[in-house]
Structures are given as C-alpha cells and as structure tokens.
Amino acid sequence: GNSVTQMEGPVTLSEEAFLTINCTYTATGYPSLFWYVQYPGEGLQLLLKATKADDKGSNKGFEATYRKETTSFHLEKGSVQVSDSAVYFCALTDRDDKIIFGKGTRLHILP
Amino acid sequence: KAGVTQTPRYLIKTRGQQVTLSCSPISGHRSVSWYQQTPGQGLQFLFEYFSETQRNKGNFPGRFSGRQFSNSRSEMNVSTLELGDSALYLCASSDYNRLAGGTDTQYFGPGTRLTVL
C-alpha cells in the first residue's frame, strides 16, 4: 500500500544552519505531496505542496521538489531560525483521497 | 474565513465511558476528516465525511464512529473508552471533490486532547 517514510528525529541544528529533512514515498499513480508543520500545542498547518513531478513547493523559505524518479520530496531551508522549531510531517494523498502521513520529524533550533 | 474549530479542546474521561468530539469546518468546505495522533503511532486516519456520507475509513475498531450534518459540521464518537484511546484527535476540512475539482489541501483544527484514566 501507499506509505511515507521520513527521517527519524529529533534533528538539532544551530540558528542559520542549512536544513534537510528527507522524505520518500511509495504510491501508485501520481499522488499530491505535502509538508505539514505542527508547532507546540497546535494542530497541523500546511507548509507547502506539489501536485506533479518536478513541481517545487515553497513557503517561508522552505522548499521541496517532487522527484518521481527517486520517489522523494525532501524538505530544505537555507537558514533556519529558532522559530522553525516544530514537528514536520511529510504526507501524500492516495487514490482514495486519504492523506497518509509520515511519522514526523521533530526539529530543534538552538540560538 | 474562520479556521477549523474543534470542541472541546481538552477532555478527561474514565475507562468505559463514551465521548463525543465536535468539529466545525471552514465555511464552504464539505469534506471533514478525523485523525488520531499519539506519540507511538503518529498520525492515523480515522474516517472522512463528504456531504453527510462516510467516504473513507481507516483501520479502527467499531467503537470509533462519526457523522456529518447538513451544515458540514462533524462529530466523532468513541464508546467504551480504553486507556489506549488517550490521544490528540485532529479534524481537518477541505473543499476537495475529485469529480468537481477544488484543492486536496486539508486544513487542520487545533485538536481535542483526550485523556482516559
């Protein structure tokens, strides 16, 4: 079945460091891919999305490119801030329109 | 537009009781999905309702049920609560309809944190 695998956390970085959170997926067809972020005590917020191969989603300095050949959707940011500390979820929508999430990656940014 | 709202935000129950959680979607959204979030299992899909009909269902026992009203508001019910039902229950809405188009982006509420003692 469809699934999403993302790197285990927690990931701890210093402020202004480069961030990569890996995400790979298994799916039939051409799912839409998402990154959601969950700040402490809150629900999930959509960070970015891509709906077809080679699309690049971007928002708030974060980027991810839909790579069909490697079935990946890695999240990157050039210079992280303390306020980026949160849990990040990679997700896809399958053919039944269900959204399938990865386990989440907790990110800690140190000042 | 107002976001997705969930009530109550916190709930404490004892084993064997039942509980009803409520979700009001973004105005105009007809799809409402429910998820259970726990530290061990992560985010798991419970079910989705669209125009008062259950469209998708996850792998949860029959103690978990839901419904959607004509105004798209949704309720989720858990009967005979178990300790393992302690979790954050998230509701999400979207305006996605595969036949009619729209977007498959889901917008989440803040969640209801259920503690079962």
PDB file of C-alpha atoms in Angstrom:
ATOM      1  CA  GLY A   1       0.000   0.000   0.000  1.00  0.00           C
ATOM      2  CA  ASN A   2       0.914   3.649  -0.086  1.00  0.00           C
ATOM      3  CA  SER A   3       3.307   4.875   2.548  1.00  0.00           C
ATOM      4  CA  VAL A   4       5.566   7.738   3.541  1.00  0.00           C
ATOM      5  CA  THR A   5       8.954   7.384   5.209  1.00  0.00           C
ATOM      6  CA  GLN A   6      10.759  10.330   6.701  1.00  0.00           C
ATOM      7  CA  MET A   7      13.940  10.633   8.663  1.00  0.00           C
ATOM      8  CA  GLU A   8      13.797   9.945  12.357  1.00  0.00           C
ATOM      9  CA  GLY A   9      14.310  12.847  14.697  1.00  0.00           C
ATOM     10  CA  PRO A  10      14.970  14.759  16.643  1.00  0.00           C
ATOM     11  CA  VAL A  11      17.099  16.940  14.432  1.00  0.00           C
ATOM     12  CA  THR A  12      19.036  19.611  16.304  1.00  0.00           C
ATOM     13  CA  LEU A  13      20.668  22.496  14.449  1.00  0.00           C
ATOM     14  CA  SER A  14      22.115  25.863  15.265  1.00  0.00           C
ATOM     15  CA  GLU A  15      20.400  29.004  14.058  1.00  0.00           C
ATOM     16  CA  GLU A  16      21.270  29.890  10.422  1.00  0.00           C
ATOM     17  CA  ALA A  17      22.264  26.298   9.611  1.00  0.00           C
ATOM     18  CA  PHE A  18      21.080  24.523   6.438  1.00  0.00           C
ATOM     19  CA  LEU A  19      18.200  22.125   6.927  1.00  0.00           C
ATOM     20  CA  THR A  20      17.301  18.960   5.059  1.00  0.00           C
ATOM     21  CA  ILE A  21      14.590  16.564   6.204  1.00  0.00           C
ATOM     22  CA  ASN A  22      14.386  13.512   3.975  1.00  0.00           C
ATOM     23  CA  CYS A  23      11.088  12.080   2.804  1.00  0.00           C
ATOM     24  CA  THR A  24      10.472   9.186   0.436  1.00  0.00           C
ATOM     25  CA  TYR A  25       7.181   7.676  -0.576  1.00  0.00           C
ATOM     26  CA  THR A  26       5.616   4.577  -2.054  1.00  0.00           C
ATOM     27  CA  ALA A  27       2.479   5.103  -4.096  1.00  0.00           C
ATOM     28  CA  THR A  28       0.656   4.001  -7.183  1.00  0.00           C
ATOM     29  CA  GLY A  29      -0.229   6.671  -9.650  1.00  0.00           C
ATOM     30  CA  TYR A  30       0.648  10.305  -9.126  1.00  0.00           C
ATOM     31  CA  PRO A  31      -0.149  11.432  -5.594  1.00  0.00           C
ATOM     32  CA  SER A  32      -0.001  15.008  -4.376  1.00  0.00           C
ATOM     33  CA  LEU A  33       2.784  15.529  -1.853  1.00  0.00           C
ATOM     34  CA  PHE A  34       2.738  17.785   1.181  1.00  0.00           C
ATOM     35  CA  TRP A  35       4.772  19.047   4.077  1.00  0.00           C
ATOM     36  CA  TYR A  36       2.833  19.986   7.181  1.00  0.00           C
ATOM     37  CA  VAL A  37       4.235  21.620  10.317  1.00  0.00           C
ATOM     38  CA  GLN A  38       2.969  21.304  13.870  1.00  0.00           C
ATOM     39  CA  TYR A  39       4.057  23.912  16.407  1.00  0.00           C
ATOM     40  CA  PRO A  40       3.846  23.034  20.109  1.00  0.00           C
ATOM     41  CA  GLY A  41       0.280  22.795  21.345  1.00  0.00           C
ATOM     42  CA  GLU A  42      -1.232  23.391  17.921  1.00  0.00           C
ATOM     43  CA  GLY A  43      -2.767  21.466  15.059  1.00  0.00           C
ATOM     44  CA  LEU A  44      -1.071  20.904  11.723  1.00  0.00           C
ATOM     45  CA  GLN A  45      -0.525  23.682   9.228  1.00  0.00           C
ATOM     46  CA  LEU A  46       0.158  23.187   5.552  1.00  0.00           C
ATOM     47  CA  LEU A  47       3.703  24.334   4.816  1.00  0.00           C
ATOM     48  CA  LEU A  48       3.931  23.542   1.105  1.00  0.00           C
ATOM     49  CA  LYS A  49       2.680  21.164  -1.540  1.00  0.00           C
ATOM     50  CA  ALA A  50       3.452  19.814  -5.004  1.00  0.00           C
ATOM     51  CA  THR A  51       0.984  18.091  -7.261  1.00  0.00           C
ATOM     52  CA  LYS A  52       3.100  16.681 -10.100  1.00  0.00           C
ATOM     53  CA  ALA A  53       6.597  15.539 -10.924  1.00  0.00           C
ATOM     54  CA  ASP A  54       9.289  18.237 -10.894  1.00  0.00           C
ATOM     55  CA  ASP A  55       6.973  20.722  -9.185  1.00  0.00           C
ATOM     56  CA  LYS A  56       8.674  22.723  -6.457  1.00  0.00           C
ATOM     57  CA  GLY A  57       6.623  23.790  -3.455  1.00  0.00           C
ATOM     58  CA  SER A  58       7.907  26.708  -1.410  1.00  0.00           C
ATOM     59  CA  ASN A  59       6.815  28.775   1.563  1.00  0.00           C
ATOM     60  CA  LYS A  60       8.505  30.770   4.361  1.00  0.00           C
ATOM     61  CA  GLY A  61      11.951  29.922   2.966  1.00  0.00           C
ATOM     62  CA  PHE A  62      11.241  26.181   2.875  1.00  0.00           C
ATOM     63  CA  GLU A  63      11.355  24.271  -0.409  1.00  0.00           C
ATOM     64  CA  ALA A  64      10.691  20.732  -1.601  1.00  0.00           C
ATOM     65  CA  THR A  65      10.784  19.266  -5.112  1.00  0.00           C
ATOM     66  CA  TYR A  66       8.605  16.374  -6.261  1.00  0.00           C
ATOM     67  CA  ARG A  67      11.095  13.810  -7.600  1.00  0.00           C
ATOM     68  CA  LYS A  68       9.293  10.943  -9.286  1.00  0.00           C
ATOM     69  CA  GLU A  69      12.481   9.135 -10.315  1.00  0.00           C
ATOM     70  CA  THR A  70      13.667   8.870  -6.699  1.00  0.00           C
ATOM     71  CA  THR A  71      10.165   8.954  -5.140  1.00  0.00           C
ATOM     72  CA  SER A  72      11.318  11.696  -2.830  1.00  0.00           C
ATOM     73  CA  PHE A  73      10.106  15.048  -1.508  1.00  0.00           C
ATOM     74  CA  HIS A  74      12.911  16.307   0.725  1.00  0.00           C
ATOM     75  CA  LEU A  75      12.326  19.491   2.727  1.00  0.00           C
ATOM     76  CA  GLU A  76      15.087  22.119   2.684  1.00  0.00           C
ATOM     77  CA  LYS A  77      15.725  25.546   4.123  1.00  0.00           C
ATOM     78  CA  GLY A  78      18.867  27.571   3.654  1.00  0.00           C
ATOM     79  CA  SER A  79      18.989  29.288   7.049  1.00  0.00           C
ATOM     80  CA  VAL A  80      16.826  28.076   9.919  1.00  0.00           C
ATOM     81  CA  GLN A  81      15.560  30.204  12.781  1.00  0.00           C
ATOM     82  CA  VAL A  82      14.656  29.348  16.362  1.00  0.00           C
ATOM     83  CA  SER A  83      11.009  29.903  15.413  1.00  0.00           C
ATOM     84  CA  ASP A  84      11.254  26.965  12.972  1.00  0.00           C
ATOM     85  CA  SER A  85      11.407  24.552  15.908  1.00  0.00           C
ATOM     86  CA  ALA A  86       8.421  22.249  15.408  1.00  0.00           C
ATOM     87  CA  VAL A  87       7.449  18.798  14.157  1.00  0.00           C
ATOM     88  CA  TYR A  88       7.403  18.377  10.379  1.00  0.00           C
ATOM     89  CA  PHE A  89       5.237  15.814   8.610  1.00  0.00           C
ATOM     90  CA  CYS A  90       5.602  14.613   5.055  1.00  0.00           C
ATOM     91  CA  ALA A  91       2.344  13.360   3.530  1.00  0.00           C
ATOM     92  CA  LEU A  92       0.640  12.239   0.343  1.00  0.00           C
ATOM     93  CA  THR A  93      -2.906  11.828  -0.841  1.00  0.00           C
ATOM     94  CA  ASP A  94      -3.673   8.437  -2.278  1.00  0.00           C
ATOM     95  CA  ARG A  95      -6.137   7.461  -4.991  1.00  0.00           C
ATOM     96  CA  ASP A  96      -8.955   7.261  -2.460  1.00  0.00           C
ATOM     97  CA  ASP A  97      -8.155  10.829  -1.395  1.00  0.00           C
ATOM     98  CA  LYS A  98      -6.978   9.694   2.017  1.00  0.00           C
ATOM     99  CA  ILE A  99      -3.971  11.577   3.330  1.00  0.00           C
ATOM    100  CA  ILE A 100      -1.131   9.382   4.565  1.00  0.00           C
ATOM    101  CA  PHE A 101       1.400  10.918   6.916  1.00  0.00           C
ATOM    102  CA  GLY A 102       4.946  10.045   7.788  1.00  0.00           C
ATOM    103  CA  LYS A 103       5.855   9.631  11.460  1.00  0.00           C
ATOM    104  CA  GLY A 104       7.032  13.202  11.780  1.00  0.00           C
ATOM    105  CA  THR A 105      10.462  14.718  12.419  1.00  0.00           C
ATOM    106  CA  ARG A 106      11.000  16.922  15.448  1.00  0.00           C
ATOM    107  CA  LEU A 107      13.293  19.877  14.737  1.00  0.00           C
ATOM    108  CA  HIS A 108      15.111  21.805  17.470  1.00  0.00           C
ATOM    109  CA  ILE A 109      16.893  25.014  16.538  1.00  0.00           C
ATOM    110  CA  LEU A 110      19.409  26.330  19.066  1.00  0.00           C
ATOM    111  CA  PRO A 111      20.075  30.088  19.317  1.00  0.00           C
TER     112      PRO A 111
ATOM    113  CA  LYS B   1     -12.536  32.966   6.726  1.00  0.00           C
ATOM    114  CA  ALA B   2     -12.594  31.416  10.157  1.00  0.00           C
ATOM    115  CA  GLY B   3     -10.470  28.308  10.518  1.00  0.00           C
ATOM    116  CA  VAL B   4     -11.445  24.816  11.585  1.00  0.00           C
ATOM    117  CA  THR B   5     -12.711  24.768  15.147  1.00  0.00           C
ATOM    118  CA  GLN B   6     -12.845  21.822  17.486  1.00  0.00           C
ATOM    119  CA  THR B   7     -14.597  21.477  20.811  1.00  0.00           C
ATOM    120  CA  PRO B   8     -13.766  20.776  23.487  1.00  0.00           C
ATOM    121  CA  ARG B   9     -10.027  21.395  23.449  1.00  0.00           C
ATOM    122  CA  TYR B  10      -9.370  19.135  26.439  1.00  0.00           C
ATOM    123  CA  LEU B  11     -11.303  16.228  27.849  1.00  0.00           C
ATOM    124  CA  ILE B  12     -10.710  13.795  30.688  1.00  0.00           C
ATOM    125  CA  LYS B  13     -12.740  10.596  30.829  1.00  0.00           C
ATOM    126  CA  THR B  14     -12.513   7.248  32.588  1.00  0.00           C
ATOM    127  CA  ARG B  15     -12.365   3.796  31.063  1.00  0.00           C
ATOM    128  CA  GLY B  16     -15.697   2.517  29.838  1.00  0.00           C
ATOM    129  CA  GLN B  17     -17.206   5.934  29.275  1.00  0.00           C
ATOM    130  CA  GLN B  18     -18.067   7.344  25.901  1.00  0.00           C
ATOM    131  CA  VAL B  19     -17.120  10.682  24.400  1.00  0.00           C
ATOM    132  CA  THR B  20     -18.287  12.933  21.556  1.00  0.00           C
ATOM    133  CA  LEU B  21     -15.978  15.405  19.869  1.00  0.00           C
ATOM    134  CA  SER B  22     -17.137  18.166  17.574  1.00  0.00           C
ATOM    135  CA  CYS B  23     -15.596  19.787  14.510  1.00  0.00           C
ATOM    136  CA  SER B  24     -16.758  22.808  12.527  1.00  0.00           C
ATOM    137  CA  PRO B  25     -15.053  23.033   9.131  1.00  0.00           C
ATOM    138  CA  ILE B  26     -14.073  26.117   7.204  1.00  0.00           C
ATOM    139  CA  SER B  27     -17.136  27.699   5.628  1.00  0.00           C
ATOM    140  CA  GLY B  28     -17.792  26.128   2.233  1.00  0.00           C
ATOM    141  CA  HIS B  29     -15.764  23.002   2.895  1.00  0.00           C
ATOM    142  CA  ARG B  30     -17.792  19.834   2.556  1.00  0.00           C
ATOM    143  CA  SER B  31     -15.110  17.279   3.380  1.00  0.00           C
ATOM    144  CA  VAL B  32     -14.190  16.599   7.007  1.00  0.00           C
ATOM    145  CA  SER B  33     -11.555  14.075   8.066  1.00  0.00           C
ATOM    146  CA  TRP B  34     -10.604  12.849  11.512  1.00  0.00           C
ATOM    147  CA  TYR B  35      -7.168  11.708  12.690  1.00  0.00           C
ATOM    148  CA  GLN B  36      -5.775  10.267  15.884  1.00  0.00           C
ATOM    149  CA  GLN B  37      -2.299  11.415  16.915  1.00  0.00           C
ATOM    150  CA  THR B  38      -0.286   9.518  19.511  1.00  0.00           C
ATOM    151  CA  PRO B  39       3.453   9.536  20.281  1.00  0.00           C
ATOM    152  CA  GLY B  40       3.757   5.857  19.399  1.00  0.00           C
ATOM    153  CA  GLN B  41       1.633   5.554  16.270  1.00  0.00           C
ATOM    154  CA  GLY B  42       1.906   9.061  14.887  1.00  0.00           C
ATOM    155  CA  LEU B  43      -0.980  10.378  12.824  1.00  0.00           C
ATOM    156  CA  GLN B  44      -3.551   7.790  11.861  1.00  0.00           C
ATOM    157  CA  PHE B  45      -6.556   8.366   9.638  1.00  0.00           C
ATOM    158  CA  LEU B  46      -9.893   7.581  11.246  1.00  0.00           C
ATOM    159  CA  PHE B  47     -12.508   8.493   8.644  1.00  0.00           C
ATOM    160  CA  GLU B  48     -13.664  11.117   6.181  1.00  0.00           C
ATOM    161  CA  TYR B  49     -17.108  12.501   5.564  1.00  0.00           C
ATOM    162  CA  PHE B  50     -18.280  14.324   2.477  1.00  0.00           C
ATOM    163  CA  SER B  51     -21.786  15.726   2.156  1.00  0.00           C
ATOM    164  CA  GLU B  52     -23.021  13.691   5.135  1.00  0.00           C
ATOM    165  CA  THR B  53     -21.668  10.396   3.770  1.00  0.00           C
ATOM    166  CA  GLN B  54     -18.672   8.486   5.047  1.00  0.00           C
ATOM    167  CA  ARG B  55     -16.332   8.362   2.070  1.00  0.00           C
ATOM    168  CA  ASN B  56     -13.271   6.722   3.589  1.00  0.00           C
ATOM    169  CA  LYS B  57     -12.494   4.762   6.707  1.00  0.00           C
ATOM    170  CA  GLY B  58      -9.244   3.856   8.430  1.00  0.00           C
ATOM    171  CA  ASN B  59      -8.411   0.729  10.402  1.00  0.00           C
ATOM    172  CA  PHE B  60     -10.037   1.480  13.719  1.00  0.00           C
ATOM    173  CA  PRO B  61     -12.497  -0.666  15.693  1.00  0.00           C
ATOM    174  CA  GLY B  62     -16.224  -0.050  15.528  1.00  0.00           C
ATOM    175  CA  ARG B  63     -16.072   1.823  18.858  1.00  0.00           C
ATOM    176  CA  PHE B  64     -14.973   4.797  16.761  1.00  0.00           C
ATOM    177  CA  SER B  65     -17.785   6.313  14.757  1.00  0.00           C
ATOM    178  CA  GLY B  66     -18.671   9.615  13.234  1.00  0.00           C
ATOM    179  CA  ARG B  67     -21.277  11.573  11.408  1.00  0.00           C
ATOM    180  CA  GLN B  68     -21.657  14.749   9.436  1.00  0.00           C
ATOM    181  CA  PHE B  69     -24.556  17.141   9.460  1.00  0.00           C
ATOM    182  CA  SER B  70     -26.116  19.063   6.590  1.00  0.00           C
ATOM    183  CA  ASN B  71     -24.110  22.174   7.560  1.00  0.00           C
ATOM    184  CA  SER B  72     -20.904  20.078   7.220  1.00  0.00           C
ATOM    185  CA  ARG B  73     -20.210  20.093  10.959  1.00  0.00           C
ATOM    186  CA  SER B  74     -18.987  16.717  12.093  1.00  0.00           C
ATOM    187  CA  GLU B  75     -18.947  14.750  15.312  1.00  0.00           C
ATOM    188  CA  MET B  76     -16.822  11.830  16.301  1.00  0.00           C
ATOM    189  CA  ASN B  77     -17.867   9.375  18.988  1.00  0.00           C
ATOM    190  CA  VAL B  78     -15.788   6.859  20.883  1.00  0.00           C
ATOM    191  CA  SER B  79     -17.655   4.342  23.016  1.00  0.00           C
ATOM    192  CA  THR B  80     -16.324   2.141  25.796  1.00  0.00           C
ATOM    193  CA  LEU B  81     -13.150   4.147  26.183  1.00  0.00           C
ATOM    194  CA  GLU B  82      -9.833   2.385  26.729  1.00  0.00           C
ATOM    195  CA  LEU B  83      -6.604   3.755  28.126  1.00  0.00           C
ATOM    196  CA  GLY B  84      -5.066   3.479  24.664  1.00  0.00           C
ATOM    197  CA  ASP B  85      -7.608   5.938  23.282  1.00  0.00           C
ATOM    198  CA  SER B  86      -5.754   8.771  25.001  1.00  0.00           C
ATOM    199  CA  ALA B  87      -4.586  10.938  22.128  1.00  0.00           C
ATOM    200  CA  LEU B  88      -4.883  14.213  20.285  1.00  0.00           C
ATOM    201  CA  TYR B  89      -7.821  13.982  17.889  1.00  0.00           C
ATOM    202  CA  LEU B  90      -7.460  16.238  14.894  1.00  0.00           C
ATOM    203  CA  CYS B  91     -10.117  17.293  12.461  1.00  0.00           C
ATOM    204  CA  ALA B  92      -9.343  18.616   9.001  1.00  0.00           C
ATOM    205  CA  SER B  93     -11.536  20.094   6.312  1.00  0.00           C
ATOM    206  CA  SER B  94     -11.097  20.610   2.601  1.00  0.00           C
ATOM    207  CA  ASP B  95     -13.112  21.696  -0.385  1.00  0.00           C
ATOM    208  CA  TYR B  96     -11.808  18.822  -2.452  1.00  0.00           C
ATOM    209  CA  ASN B  97     -14.163  16.812  -4.596  1.00  0.00           C
ATOM    210  CA  ARG B  98     -12.402  14.589  -7.101  1.00  0.00           C
ATOM    211  CA  LEU B  99     -15.219  14.971  -9.596  1.00  0.00           C
ATOM    212  CA  ALA B 100     -15.719  18.681  -9.196  1.00  0.00           C
ATOM    213  CA  GLY B 101     -12.108  19.714  -8.651  1.00  0.00           C
ATOM    214  CA  GLY B 102     -11.087  22.057  -5.903  1.00  0.00           C
ATOM    215  CA  THR B 103      -7.971  21.520  -3.861  1.00  0.00           C
ATOM    216  CA  ASP B 104      -6.884  18.422  -1.947  1.00  0.00           C
ATOM    217  CA  THR B 105      -5.231  20.555   0.718  1.00  0.00           C
ATOM    218  CA  GLN B 106      -6.535  19.822   4.194  1.00  0.00           C
ATOM    219  CA  TYR B 107      -6.825  22.498   6.871  1.00  0.00           C
ATOM    220  CA  PHE B 108      -6.489  21.293  10.424  1.00  0.00           C
ATOM    221  CA  GLY B 109      -8.088  22.390  13.638  1.00  0.00           C
ATOM    222  CA  PRO B 110      -6.159  22.694  16.913  1.00  0.00           C
ATOM    223  CA  GLY B 111      -7.307  19.279  18.093  1.00  0.00           C
ATOM    224  CA  THR B 112      -9.050  17.843  21.120  1.00  0.00           C
ATOM    225  CA  ARG B 113      -6.735  16.271  23.664  1.00  0.00           C
ATOM    226  CA  LEU B 114      -8.492  13.278  25.214  1.00  0.00           C
ATOM    227  CA  THR B 115      -7.111  11.690  28.352  1.00  0.00           C
ATOM    228  CA  VAL B 116      -8.576   8.390  29.514  1.00  0.00           C
ATOM    229  CA  LEU B 117      -7.921   7.482  33.151  1.00  0.00           C
TER     230      LEU B 117
END
